[in-house]
PDB file of C-alpha atoms in Angstrom:
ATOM      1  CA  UNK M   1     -35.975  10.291 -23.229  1.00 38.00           C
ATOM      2  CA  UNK M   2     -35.355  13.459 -24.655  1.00 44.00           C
ATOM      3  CA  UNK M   3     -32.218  15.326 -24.544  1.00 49.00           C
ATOM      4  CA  UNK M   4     -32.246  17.745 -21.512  1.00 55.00           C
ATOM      5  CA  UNK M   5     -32.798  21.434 -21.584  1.00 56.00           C
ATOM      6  CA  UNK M   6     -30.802  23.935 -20.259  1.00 64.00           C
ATOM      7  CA  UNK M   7     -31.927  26.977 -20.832  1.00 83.00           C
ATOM      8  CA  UNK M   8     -34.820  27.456 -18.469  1.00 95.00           C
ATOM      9  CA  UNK M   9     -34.257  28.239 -14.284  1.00 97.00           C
ATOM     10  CA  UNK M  10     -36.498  27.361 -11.155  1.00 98.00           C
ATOM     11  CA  UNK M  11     -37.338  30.167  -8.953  1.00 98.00           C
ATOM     12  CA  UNK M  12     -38.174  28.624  -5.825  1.00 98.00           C
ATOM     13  CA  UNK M  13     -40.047  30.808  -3.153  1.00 98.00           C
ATOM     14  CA  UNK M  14     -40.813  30.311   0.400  1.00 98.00           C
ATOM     15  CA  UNK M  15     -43.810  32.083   1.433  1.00 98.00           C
ATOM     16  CA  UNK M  16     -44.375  33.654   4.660  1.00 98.00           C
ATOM     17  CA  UNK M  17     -42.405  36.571   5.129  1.00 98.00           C
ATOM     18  CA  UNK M  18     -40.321  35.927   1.527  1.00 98.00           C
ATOM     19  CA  UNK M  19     -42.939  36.059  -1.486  1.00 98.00           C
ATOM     20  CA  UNK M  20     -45.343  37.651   1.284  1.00 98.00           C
ATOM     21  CA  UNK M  21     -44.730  40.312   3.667  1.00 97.00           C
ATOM     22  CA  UNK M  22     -46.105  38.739   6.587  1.00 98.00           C
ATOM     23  CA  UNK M  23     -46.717  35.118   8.213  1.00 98.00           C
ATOM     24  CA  UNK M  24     -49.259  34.454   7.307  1.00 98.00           C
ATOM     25  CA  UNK M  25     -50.123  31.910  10.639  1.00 96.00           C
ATOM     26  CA  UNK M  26     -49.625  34.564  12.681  1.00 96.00           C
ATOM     27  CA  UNK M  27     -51.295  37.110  10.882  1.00 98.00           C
ATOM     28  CA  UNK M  28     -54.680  35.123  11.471  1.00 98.00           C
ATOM     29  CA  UNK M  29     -54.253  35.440  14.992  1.00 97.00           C
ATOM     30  CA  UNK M  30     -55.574  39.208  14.433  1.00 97.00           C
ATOM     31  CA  UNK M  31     -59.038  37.191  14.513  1.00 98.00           C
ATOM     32  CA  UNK M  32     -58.734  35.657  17.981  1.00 97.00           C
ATOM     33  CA  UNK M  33     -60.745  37.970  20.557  1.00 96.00           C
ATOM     34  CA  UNK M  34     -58.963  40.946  21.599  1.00 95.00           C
ATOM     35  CA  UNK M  35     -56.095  39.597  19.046  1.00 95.00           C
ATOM     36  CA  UNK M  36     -54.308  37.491  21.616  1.00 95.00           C
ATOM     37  CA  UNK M  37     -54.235  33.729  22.251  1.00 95.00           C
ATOM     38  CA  UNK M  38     -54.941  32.254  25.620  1.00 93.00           C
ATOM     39  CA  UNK M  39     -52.164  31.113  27.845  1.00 93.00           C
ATOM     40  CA  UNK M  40     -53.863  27.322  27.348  1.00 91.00           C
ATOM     41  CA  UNK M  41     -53.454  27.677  23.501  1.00 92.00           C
ATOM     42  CA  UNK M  42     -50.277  29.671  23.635  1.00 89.00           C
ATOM     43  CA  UNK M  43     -49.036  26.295  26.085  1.00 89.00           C
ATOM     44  CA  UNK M  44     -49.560  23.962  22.881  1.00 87.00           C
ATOM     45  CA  UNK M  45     -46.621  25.357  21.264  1.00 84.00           C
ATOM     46  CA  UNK M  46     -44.057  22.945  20.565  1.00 72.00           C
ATOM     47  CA  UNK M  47     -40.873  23.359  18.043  1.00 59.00           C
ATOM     48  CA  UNK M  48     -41.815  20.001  16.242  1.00 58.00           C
ATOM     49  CA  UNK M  49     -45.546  20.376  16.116  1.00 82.00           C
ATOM     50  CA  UNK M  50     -46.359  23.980  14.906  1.00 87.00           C
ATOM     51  CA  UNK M  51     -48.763  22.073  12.510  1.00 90.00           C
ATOM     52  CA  UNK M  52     -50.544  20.629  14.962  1.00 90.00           C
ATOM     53  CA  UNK M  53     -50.183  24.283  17.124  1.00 93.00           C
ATOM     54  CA  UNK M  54     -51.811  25.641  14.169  1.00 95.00           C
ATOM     55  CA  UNK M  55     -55.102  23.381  13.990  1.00 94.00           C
ATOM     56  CA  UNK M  56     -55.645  23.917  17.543  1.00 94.00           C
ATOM     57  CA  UNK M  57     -55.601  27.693  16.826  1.00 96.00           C
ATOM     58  CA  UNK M  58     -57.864  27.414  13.567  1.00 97.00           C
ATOM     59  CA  UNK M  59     -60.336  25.224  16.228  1.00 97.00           C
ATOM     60  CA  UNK M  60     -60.068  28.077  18.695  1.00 97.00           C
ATOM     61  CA  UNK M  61     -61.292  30.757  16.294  1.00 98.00           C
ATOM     62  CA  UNK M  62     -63.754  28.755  15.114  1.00 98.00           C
ATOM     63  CA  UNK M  63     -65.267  28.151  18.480  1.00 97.00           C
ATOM     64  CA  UNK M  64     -65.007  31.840  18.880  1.00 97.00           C
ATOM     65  CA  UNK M  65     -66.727  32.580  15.624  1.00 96.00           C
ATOM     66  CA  UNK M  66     -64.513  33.119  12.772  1.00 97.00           C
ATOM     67  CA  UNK M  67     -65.946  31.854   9.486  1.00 98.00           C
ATOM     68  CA  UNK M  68     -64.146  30.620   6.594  1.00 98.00           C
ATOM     69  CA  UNK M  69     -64.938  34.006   4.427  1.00 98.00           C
ATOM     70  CA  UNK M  70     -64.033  35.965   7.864  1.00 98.00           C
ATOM     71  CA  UNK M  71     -60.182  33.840   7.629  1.00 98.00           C
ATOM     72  CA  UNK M  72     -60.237  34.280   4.064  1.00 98.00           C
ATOM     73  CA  UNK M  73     -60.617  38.262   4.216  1.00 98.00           C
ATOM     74  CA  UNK M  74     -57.923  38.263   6.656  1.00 98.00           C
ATOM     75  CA  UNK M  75     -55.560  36.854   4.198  1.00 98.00           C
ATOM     76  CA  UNK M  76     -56.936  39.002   1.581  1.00 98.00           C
ATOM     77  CA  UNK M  77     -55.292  41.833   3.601  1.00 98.00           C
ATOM     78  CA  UNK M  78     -51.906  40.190   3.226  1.00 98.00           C
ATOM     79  CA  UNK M  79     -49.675  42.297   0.324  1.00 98.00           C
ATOM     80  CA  UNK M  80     -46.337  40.532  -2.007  1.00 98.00           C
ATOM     81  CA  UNK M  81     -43.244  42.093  -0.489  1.00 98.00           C
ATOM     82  CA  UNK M  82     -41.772  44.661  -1.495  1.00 98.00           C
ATOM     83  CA  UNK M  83     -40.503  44.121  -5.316  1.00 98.00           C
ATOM     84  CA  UNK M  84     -41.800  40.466  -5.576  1.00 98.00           C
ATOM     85  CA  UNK M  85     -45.030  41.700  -8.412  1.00 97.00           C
ATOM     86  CA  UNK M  86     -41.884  43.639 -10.304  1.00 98.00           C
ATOM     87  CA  UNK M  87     -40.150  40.337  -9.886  1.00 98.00           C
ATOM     88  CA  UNK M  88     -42.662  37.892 -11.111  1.00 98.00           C
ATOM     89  CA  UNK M  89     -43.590  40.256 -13.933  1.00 97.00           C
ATOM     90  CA  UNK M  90     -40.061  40.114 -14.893  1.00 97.00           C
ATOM     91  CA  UNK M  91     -39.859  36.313 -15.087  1.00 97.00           C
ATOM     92  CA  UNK M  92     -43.154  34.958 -15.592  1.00 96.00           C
ATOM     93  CA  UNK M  93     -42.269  36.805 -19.374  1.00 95.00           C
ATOM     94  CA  UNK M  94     -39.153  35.633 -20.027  1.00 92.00           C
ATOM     95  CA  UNK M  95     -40.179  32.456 -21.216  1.00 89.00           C
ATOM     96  CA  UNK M  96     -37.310  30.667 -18.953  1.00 93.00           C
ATOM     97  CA  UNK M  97     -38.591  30.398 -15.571  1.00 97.00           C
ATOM     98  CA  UNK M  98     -40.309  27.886 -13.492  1.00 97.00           C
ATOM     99  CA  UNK M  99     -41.733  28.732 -10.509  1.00 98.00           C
ATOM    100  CA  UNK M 100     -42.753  26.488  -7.160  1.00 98.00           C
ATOM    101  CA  UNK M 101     -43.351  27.753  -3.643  1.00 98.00           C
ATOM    102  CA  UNK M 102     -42.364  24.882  -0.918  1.00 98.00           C
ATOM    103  CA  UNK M 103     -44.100  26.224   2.528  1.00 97.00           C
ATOM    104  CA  UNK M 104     -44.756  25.040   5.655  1.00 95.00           C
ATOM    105  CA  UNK M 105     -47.969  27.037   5.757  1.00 96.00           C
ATOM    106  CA  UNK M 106     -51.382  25.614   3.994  1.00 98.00           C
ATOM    107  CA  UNK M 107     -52.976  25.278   1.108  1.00 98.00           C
ATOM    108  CA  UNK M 108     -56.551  27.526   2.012  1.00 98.00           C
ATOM    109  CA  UNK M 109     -53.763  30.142   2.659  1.00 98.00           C
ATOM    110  CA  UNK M 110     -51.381  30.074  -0.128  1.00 98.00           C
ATOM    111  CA  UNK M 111     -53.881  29.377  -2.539  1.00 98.00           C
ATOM    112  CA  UNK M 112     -56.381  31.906  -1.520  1.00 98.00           C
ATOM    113  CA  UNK M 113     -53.387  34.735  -1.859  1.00 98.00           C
ATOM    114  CA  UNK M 114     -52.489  33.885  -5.035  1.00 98.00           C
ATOM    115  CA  UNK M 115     -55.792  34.177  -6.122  1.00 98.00           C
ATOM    116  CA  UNK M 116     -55.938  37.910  -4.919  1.00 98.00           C
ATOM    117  CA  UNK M 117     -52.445  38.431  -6.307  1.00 98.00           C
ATOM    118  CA  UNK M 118     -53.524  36.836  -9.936  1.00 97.00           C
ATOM    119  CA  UNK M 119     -50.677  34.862  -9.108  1.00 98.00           C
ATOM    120  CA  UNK M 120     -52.151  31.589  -9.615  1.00 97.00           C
ATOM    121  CA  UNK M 121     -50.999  30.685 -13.362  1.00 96.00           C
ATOM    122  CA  UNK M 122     -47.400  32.130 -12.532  1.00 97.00           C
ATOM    123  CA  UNK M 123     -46.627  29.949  -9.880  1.00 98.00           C
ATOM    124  CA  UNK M 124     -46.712  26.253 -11.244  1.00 96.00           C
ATOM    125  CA  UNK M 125     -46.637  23.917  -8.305  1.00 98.00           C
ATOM    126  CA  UNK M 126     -47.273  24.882  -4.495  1.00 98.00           C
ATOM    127  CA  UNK M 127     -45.727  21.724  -2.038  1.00 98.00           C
ATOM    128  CA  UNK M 128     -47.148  22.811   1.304  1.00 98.00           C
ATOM    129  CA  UNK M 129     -49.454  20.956   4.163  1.00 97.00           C
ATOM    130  CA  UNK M 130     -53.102  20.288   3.039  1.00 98.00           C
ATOM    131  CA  UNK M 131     -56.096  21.955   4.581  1.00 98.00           C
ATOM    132  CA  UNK M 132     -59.787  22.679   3.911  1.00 98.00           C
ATOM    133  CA  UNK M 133     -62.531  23.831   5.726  1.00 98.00           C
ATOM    134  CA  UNK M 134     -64.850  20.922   7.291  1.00 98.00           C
ATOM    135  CA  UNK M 135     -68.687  20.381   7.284  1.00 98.00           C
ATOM    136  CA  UNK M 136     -68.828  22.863  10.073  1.00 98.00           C
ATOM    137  CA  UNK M 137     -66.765  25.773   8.758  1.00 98.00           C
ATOM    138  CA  UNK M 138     -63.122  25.047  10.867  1.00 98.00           C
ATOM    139  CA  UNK M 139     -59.650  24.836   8.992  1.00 98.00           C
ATOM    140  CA  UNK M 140     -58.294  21.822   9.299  1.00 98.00           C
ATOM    141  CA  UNK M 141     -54.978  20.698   8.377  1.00 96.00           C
ATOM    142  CA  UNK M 142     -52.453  17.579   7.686  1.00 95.00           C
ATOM    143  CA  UNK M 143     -49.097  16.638   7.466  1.00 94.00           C
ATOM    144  CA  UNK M 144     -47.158  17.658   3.731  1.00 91.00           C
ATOM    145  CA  UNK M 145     -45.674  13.990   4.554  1.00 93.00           C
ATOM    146  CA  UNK M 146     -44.018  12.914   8.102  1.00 85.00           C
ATOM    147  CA  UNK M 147     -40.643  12.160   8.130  1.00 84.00           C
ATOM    148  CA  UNK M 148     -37.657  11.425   9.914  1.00 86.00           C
ATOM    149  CA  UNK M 149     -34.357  11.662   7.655  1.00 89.00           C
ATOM    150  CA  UNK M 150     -33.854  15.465   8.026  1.00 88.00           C
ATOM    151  CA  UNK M 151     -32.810  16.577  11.303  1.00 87.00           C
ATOM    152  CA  UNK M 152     -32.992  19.983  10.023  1.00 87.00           C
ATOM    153  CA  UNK M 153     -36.855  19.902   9.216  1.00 87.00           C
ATOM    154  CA  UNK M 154     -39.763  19.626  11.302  1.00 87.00           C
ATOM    155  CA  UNK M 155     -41.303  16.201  10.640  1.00 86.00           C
ATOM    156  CA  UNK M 156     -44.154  17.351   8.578  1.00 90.00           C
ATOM    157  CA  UNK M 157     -42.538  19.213   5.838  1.00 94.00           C
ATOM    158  CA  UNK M 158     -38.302  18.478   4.876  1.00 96.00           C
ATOM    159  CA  UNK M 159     -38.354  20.921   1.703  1.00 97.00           C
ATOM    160  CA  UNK M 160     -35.019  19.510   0.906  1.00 97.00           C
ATOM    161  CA  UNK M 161     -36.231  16.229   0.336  1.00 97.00           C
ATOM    162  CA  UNK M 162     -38.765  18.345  -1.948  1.00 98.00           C
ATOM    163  CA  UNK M 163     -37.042  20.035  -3.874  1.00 98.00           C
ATOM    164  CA  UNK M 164     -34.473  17.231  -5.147  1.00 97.00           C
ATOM    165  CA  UNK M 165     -37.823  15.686  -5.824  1.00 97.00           C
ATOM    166  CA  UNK M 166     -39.508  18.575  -8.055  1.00 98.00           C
ATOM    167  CA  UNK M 167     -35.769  18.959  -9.705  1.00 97.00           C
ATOM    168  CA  UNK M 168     -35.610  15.095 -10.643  1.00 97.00           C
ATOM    169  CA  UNK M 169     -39.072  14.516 -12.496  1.00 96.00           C
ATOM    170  CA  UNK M 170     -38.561  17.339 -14.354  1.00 96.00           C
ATOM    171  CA  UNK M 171     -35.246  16.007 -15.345  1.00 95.00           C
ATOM    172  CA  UNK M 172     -37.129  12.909 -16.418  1.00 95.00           C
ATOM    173  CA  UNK M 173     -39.709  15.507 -18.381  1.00 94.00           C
ATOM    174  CA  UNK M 174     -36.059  16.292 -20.315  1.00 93.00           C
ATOM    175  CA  UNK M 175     -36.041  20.002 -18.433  1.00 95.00           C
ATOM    176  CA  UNK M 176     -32.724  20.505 -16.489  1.00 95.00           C
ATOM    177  CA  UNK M 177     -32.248  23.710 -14.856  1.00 97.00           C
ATOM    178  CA  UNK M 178     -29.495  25.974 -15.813  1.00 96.00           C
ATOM    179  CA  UNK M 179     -29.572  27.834 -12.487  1.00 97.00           C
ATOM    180  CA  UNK M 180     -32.085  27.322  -9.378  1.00 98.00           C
ATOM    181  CA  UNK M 181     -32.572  30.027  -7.649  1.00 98.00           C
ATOM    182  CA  UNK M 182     -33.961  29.955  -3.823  1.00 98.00           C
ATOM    183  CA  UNK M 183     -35.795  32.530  -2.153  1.00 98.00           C
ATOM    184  CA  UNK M 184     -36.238  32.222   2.023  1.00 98.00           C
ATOM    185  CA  UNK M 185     -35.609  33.982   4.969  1.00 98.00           C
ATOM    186  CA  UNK M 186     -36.360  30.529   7.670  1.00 96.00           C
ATOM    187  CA  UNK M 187     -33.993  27.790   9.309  1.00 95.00           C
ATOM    188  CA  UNK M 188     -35.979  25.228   7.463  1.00 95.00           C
ATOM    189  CA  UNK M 189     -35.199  26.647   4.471  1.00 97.00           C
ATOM    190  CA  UNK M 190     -31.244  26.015   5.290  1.00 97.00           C
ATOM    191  CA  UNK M 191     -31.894  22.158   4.510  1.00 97.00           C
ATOM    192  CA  UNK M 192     -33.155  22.979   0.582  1.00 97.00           C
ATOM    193  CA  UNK M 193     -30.271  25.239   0.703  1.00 97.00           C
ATOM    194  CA  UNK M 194     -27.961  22.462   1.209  1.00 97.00           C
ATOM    195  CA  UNK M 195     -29.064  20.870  -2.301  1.00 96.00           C
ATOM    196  CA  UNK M 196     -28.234  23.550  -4.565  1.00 98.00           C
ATOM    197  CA  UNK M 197     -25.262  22.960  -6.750  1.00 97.00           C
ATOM    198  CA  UNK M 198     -22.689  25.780  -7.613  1.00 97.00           C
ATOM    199  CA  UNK M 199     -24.298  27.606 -10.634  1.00 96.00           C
ATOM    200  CA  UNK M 200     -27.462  27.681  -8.173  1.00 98.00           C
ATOM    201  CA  UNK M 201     -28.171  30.713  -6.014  1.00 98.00           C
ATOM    202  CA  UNK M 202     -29.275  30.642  -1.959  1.00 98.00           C
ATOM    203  CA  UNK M 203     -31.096  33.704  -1.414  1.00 98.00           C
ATOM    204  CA  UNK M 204     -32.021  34.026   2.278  1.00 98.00           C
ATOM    205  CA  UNK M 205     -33.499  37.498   3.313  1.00 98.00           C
ATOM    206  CA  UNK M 206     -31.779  40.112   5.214  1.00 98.00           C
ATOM    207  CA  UNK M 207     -32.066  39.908   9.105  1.00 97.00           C
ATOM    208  CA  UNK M 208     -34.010  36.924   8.969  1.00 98.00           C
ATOM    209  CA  UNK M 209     -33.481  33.441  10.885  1.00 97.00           C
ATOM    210  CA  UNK M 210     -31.429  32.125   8.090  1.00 97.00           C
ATOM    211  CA  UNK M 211     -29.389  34.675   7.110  1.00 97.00           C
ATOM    212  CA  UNK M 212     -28.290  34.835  11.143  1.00 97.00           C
ATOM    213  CA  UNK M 213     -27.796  30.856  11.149  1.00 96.00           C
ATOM    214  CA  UNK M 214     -25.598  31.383   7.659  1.00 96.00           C
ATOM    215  CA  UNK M 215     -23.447  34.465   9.313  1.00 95.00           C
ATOM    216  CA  UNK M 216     -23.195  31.958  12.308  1.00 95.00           C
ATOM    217  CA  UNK M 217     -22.200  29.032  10.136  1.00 94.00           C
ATOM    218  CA  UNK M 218     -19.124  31.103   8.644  1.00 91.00           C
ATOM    219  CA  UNK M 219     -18.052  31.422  12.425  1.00 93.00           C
ATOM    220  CA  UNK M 220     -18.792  28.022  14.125  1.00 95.00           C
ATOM    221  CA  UNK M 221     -19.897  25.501  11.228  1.00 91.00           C
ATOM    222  CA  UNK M 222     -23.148  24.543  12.924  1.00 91.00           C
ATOM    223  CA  UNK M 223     -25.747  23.258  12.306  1.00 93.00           C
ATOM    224  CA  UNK M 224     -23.322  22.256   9.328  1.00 91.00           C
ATOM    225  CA  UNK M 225     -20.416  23.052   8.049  1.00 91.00           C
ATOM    226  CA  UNK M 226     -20.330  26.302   6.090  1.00 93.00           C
ATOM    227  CA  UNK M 227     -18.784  24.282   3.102  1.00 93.00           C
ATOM    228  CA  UNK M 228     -21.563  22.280   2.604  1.00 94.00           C
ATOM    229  CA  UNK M 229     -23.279  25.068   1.175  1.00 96.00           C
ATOM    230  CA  UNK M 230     -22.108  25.116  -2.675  1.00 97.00           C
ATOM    231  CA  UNK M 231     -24.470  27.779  -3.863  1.00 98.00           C
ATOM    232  CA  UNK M 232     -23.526  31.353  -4.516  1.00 97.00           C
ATOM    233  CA  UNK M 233     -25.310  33.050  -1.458  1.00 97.00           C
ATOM    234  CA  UNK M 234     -26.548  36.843  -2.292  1.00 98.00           C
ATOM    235  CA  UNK M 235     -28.568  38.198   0.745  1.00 98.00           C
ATOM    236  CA  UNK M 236     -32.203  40.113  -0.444  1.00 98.00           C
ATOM    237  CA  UNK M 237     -34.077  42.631   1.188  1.00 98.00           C
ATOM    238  CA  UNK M 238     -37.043  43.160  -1.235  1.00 98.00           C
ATOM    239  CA  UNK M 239     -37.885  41.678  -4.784  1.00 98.00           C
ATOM    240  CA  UNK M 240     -36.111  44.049  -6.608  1.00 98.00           C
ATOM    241  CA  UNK M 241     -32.893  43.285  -5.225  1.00 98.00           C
ATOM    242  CA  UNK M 242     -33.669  39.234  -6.620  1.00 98.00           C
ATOM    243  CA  UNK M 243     -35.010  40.718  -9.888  1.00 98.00           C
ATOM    244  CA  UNK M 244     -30.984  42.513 -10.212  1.00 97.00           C
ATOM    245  CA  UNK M 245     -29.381  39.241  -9.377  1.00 97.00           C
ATOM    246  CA  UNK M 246     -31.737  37.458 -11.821  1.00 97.00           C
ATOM    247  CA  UNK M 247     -30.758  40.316 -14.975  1.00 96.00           C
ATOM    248  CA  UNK M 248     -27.096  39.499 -13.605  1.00 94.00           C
ATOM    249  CA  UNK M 249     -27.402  36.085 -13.863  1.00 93.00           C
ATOM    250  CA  UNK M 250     -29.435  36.049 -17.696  1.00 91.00           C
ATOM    251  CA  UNK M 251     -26.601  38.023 -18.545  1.00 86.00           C
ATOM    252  CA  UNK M 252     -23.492  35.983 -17.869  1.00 71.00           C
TER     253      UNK M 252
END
């Protein structure tokens, strides 16, 4: 094998509200007559099964007449975050940056933005749950994988166990990463979090679900211990604030 590399980084972005401004499940609930769910659909919701919460929906607006162009307009509504085109611009030219986007939303949806955001040939893997439209027009959707070794991950998608995956075949492509860099603002993005060495960076956003869980960690250690976390953690609130820590970091 070829000697290893290390001068290129992995950017790593979750999706909904991170590299977009929105979720985007929940945005596509704007379709549902009158914009709400009914109490039997709302019902379904579980913790562990949002995927299978989510299918139900897509079945629901289909029965009430949303099309696949009709879902796919919707998401065509759905703007970057603040900073995050700056961002991309920024390291898509450098010439050392991968970068992946591990979400536990779907493939119609992720890919379909990117498309709009002429995205597509920056980002160079998506790991996310599989969906199409059938025969008769619904989304449908899988399972990423199912699993049942990360307590901290819903049993369809453990991006953890995804990103040591993504990090070790490109090791054995002879590309090691000099710094990874990861974007979120979710508690299942704490469990990738936990993976990232010491010259990495854990980047959860402001306010958000896992920047509360972190502040909490520092206070109780739970769900883990605070010192589990080995990455240099700098909080975000739009792109531009990743795109300074980035400069900083090409710098040192």
């Amino acid at each position: 094998m070829s000697s290893l590399k290390s001068n290129r980084n992995l950017l790593v972005f979750d999706f909904d509200h991170s590299l977009i401004d929105e979720n985007s499940d929940v945005y596509i609930i704007k379709l549902a007559p009158g914009g709400e769910l009914p109490e039997e659909i709302k019902n379904l919701y579980a913790d562990d099964g949002w995927t299978e919460y989510m299918g139900e929906i897509f079945k629901f607006l289909h029965r009430n007449g949303c099309t696949p162009s009709s879902i796919l307009s919707c998401m065509s509504e759905i703007e970057l975050t603040e900073g995050m085109k700056e961002l991309l611009d920024f390291t898509s030219t450098s010439g050392s940056f991968d970068h992946i986007i591990i979400s536990d939303s779907n493939s119609v949806f992720i890919r379909h933005i990117l498309e709009e955001k002429k995205l597509t040939a920056v980002i160079h893997k998506v790991f996310t749950n599989p969906a199409q439209f059938d025969a008769a027009g619904c989304l449908t959707l899988q399972h990423y994988h199912t699993q049942d070794w990360c307590t901290l991950s819903t049993v369809n998608l453990c991006k953890g166990h995804i990103l040591k995956s993504y990090i070790e075949e490109r090791e054995k492509e002879g590309v090691e990463y000099n710094h990874v860099i990861y974007v979120g603002d979710g508690f299942n993005d704490l469990c990738p979090g936990l993976s990232l060495r010491e010259q990495d960076v854990f980047m959860p956003r402001f306010g958000f679900k896992l920047h509360r869980v972190i502040k909490k960690m520092e206070q109780t250690n739970k769900p883990v211990k605070r010192s589990e976390l080995k990455a240099s953690i700098v909080t975000w609130e739009t792109g531009l604030d990743i795109l300074n820590h980035v400069q900083f970091l090409l710098k040192m």
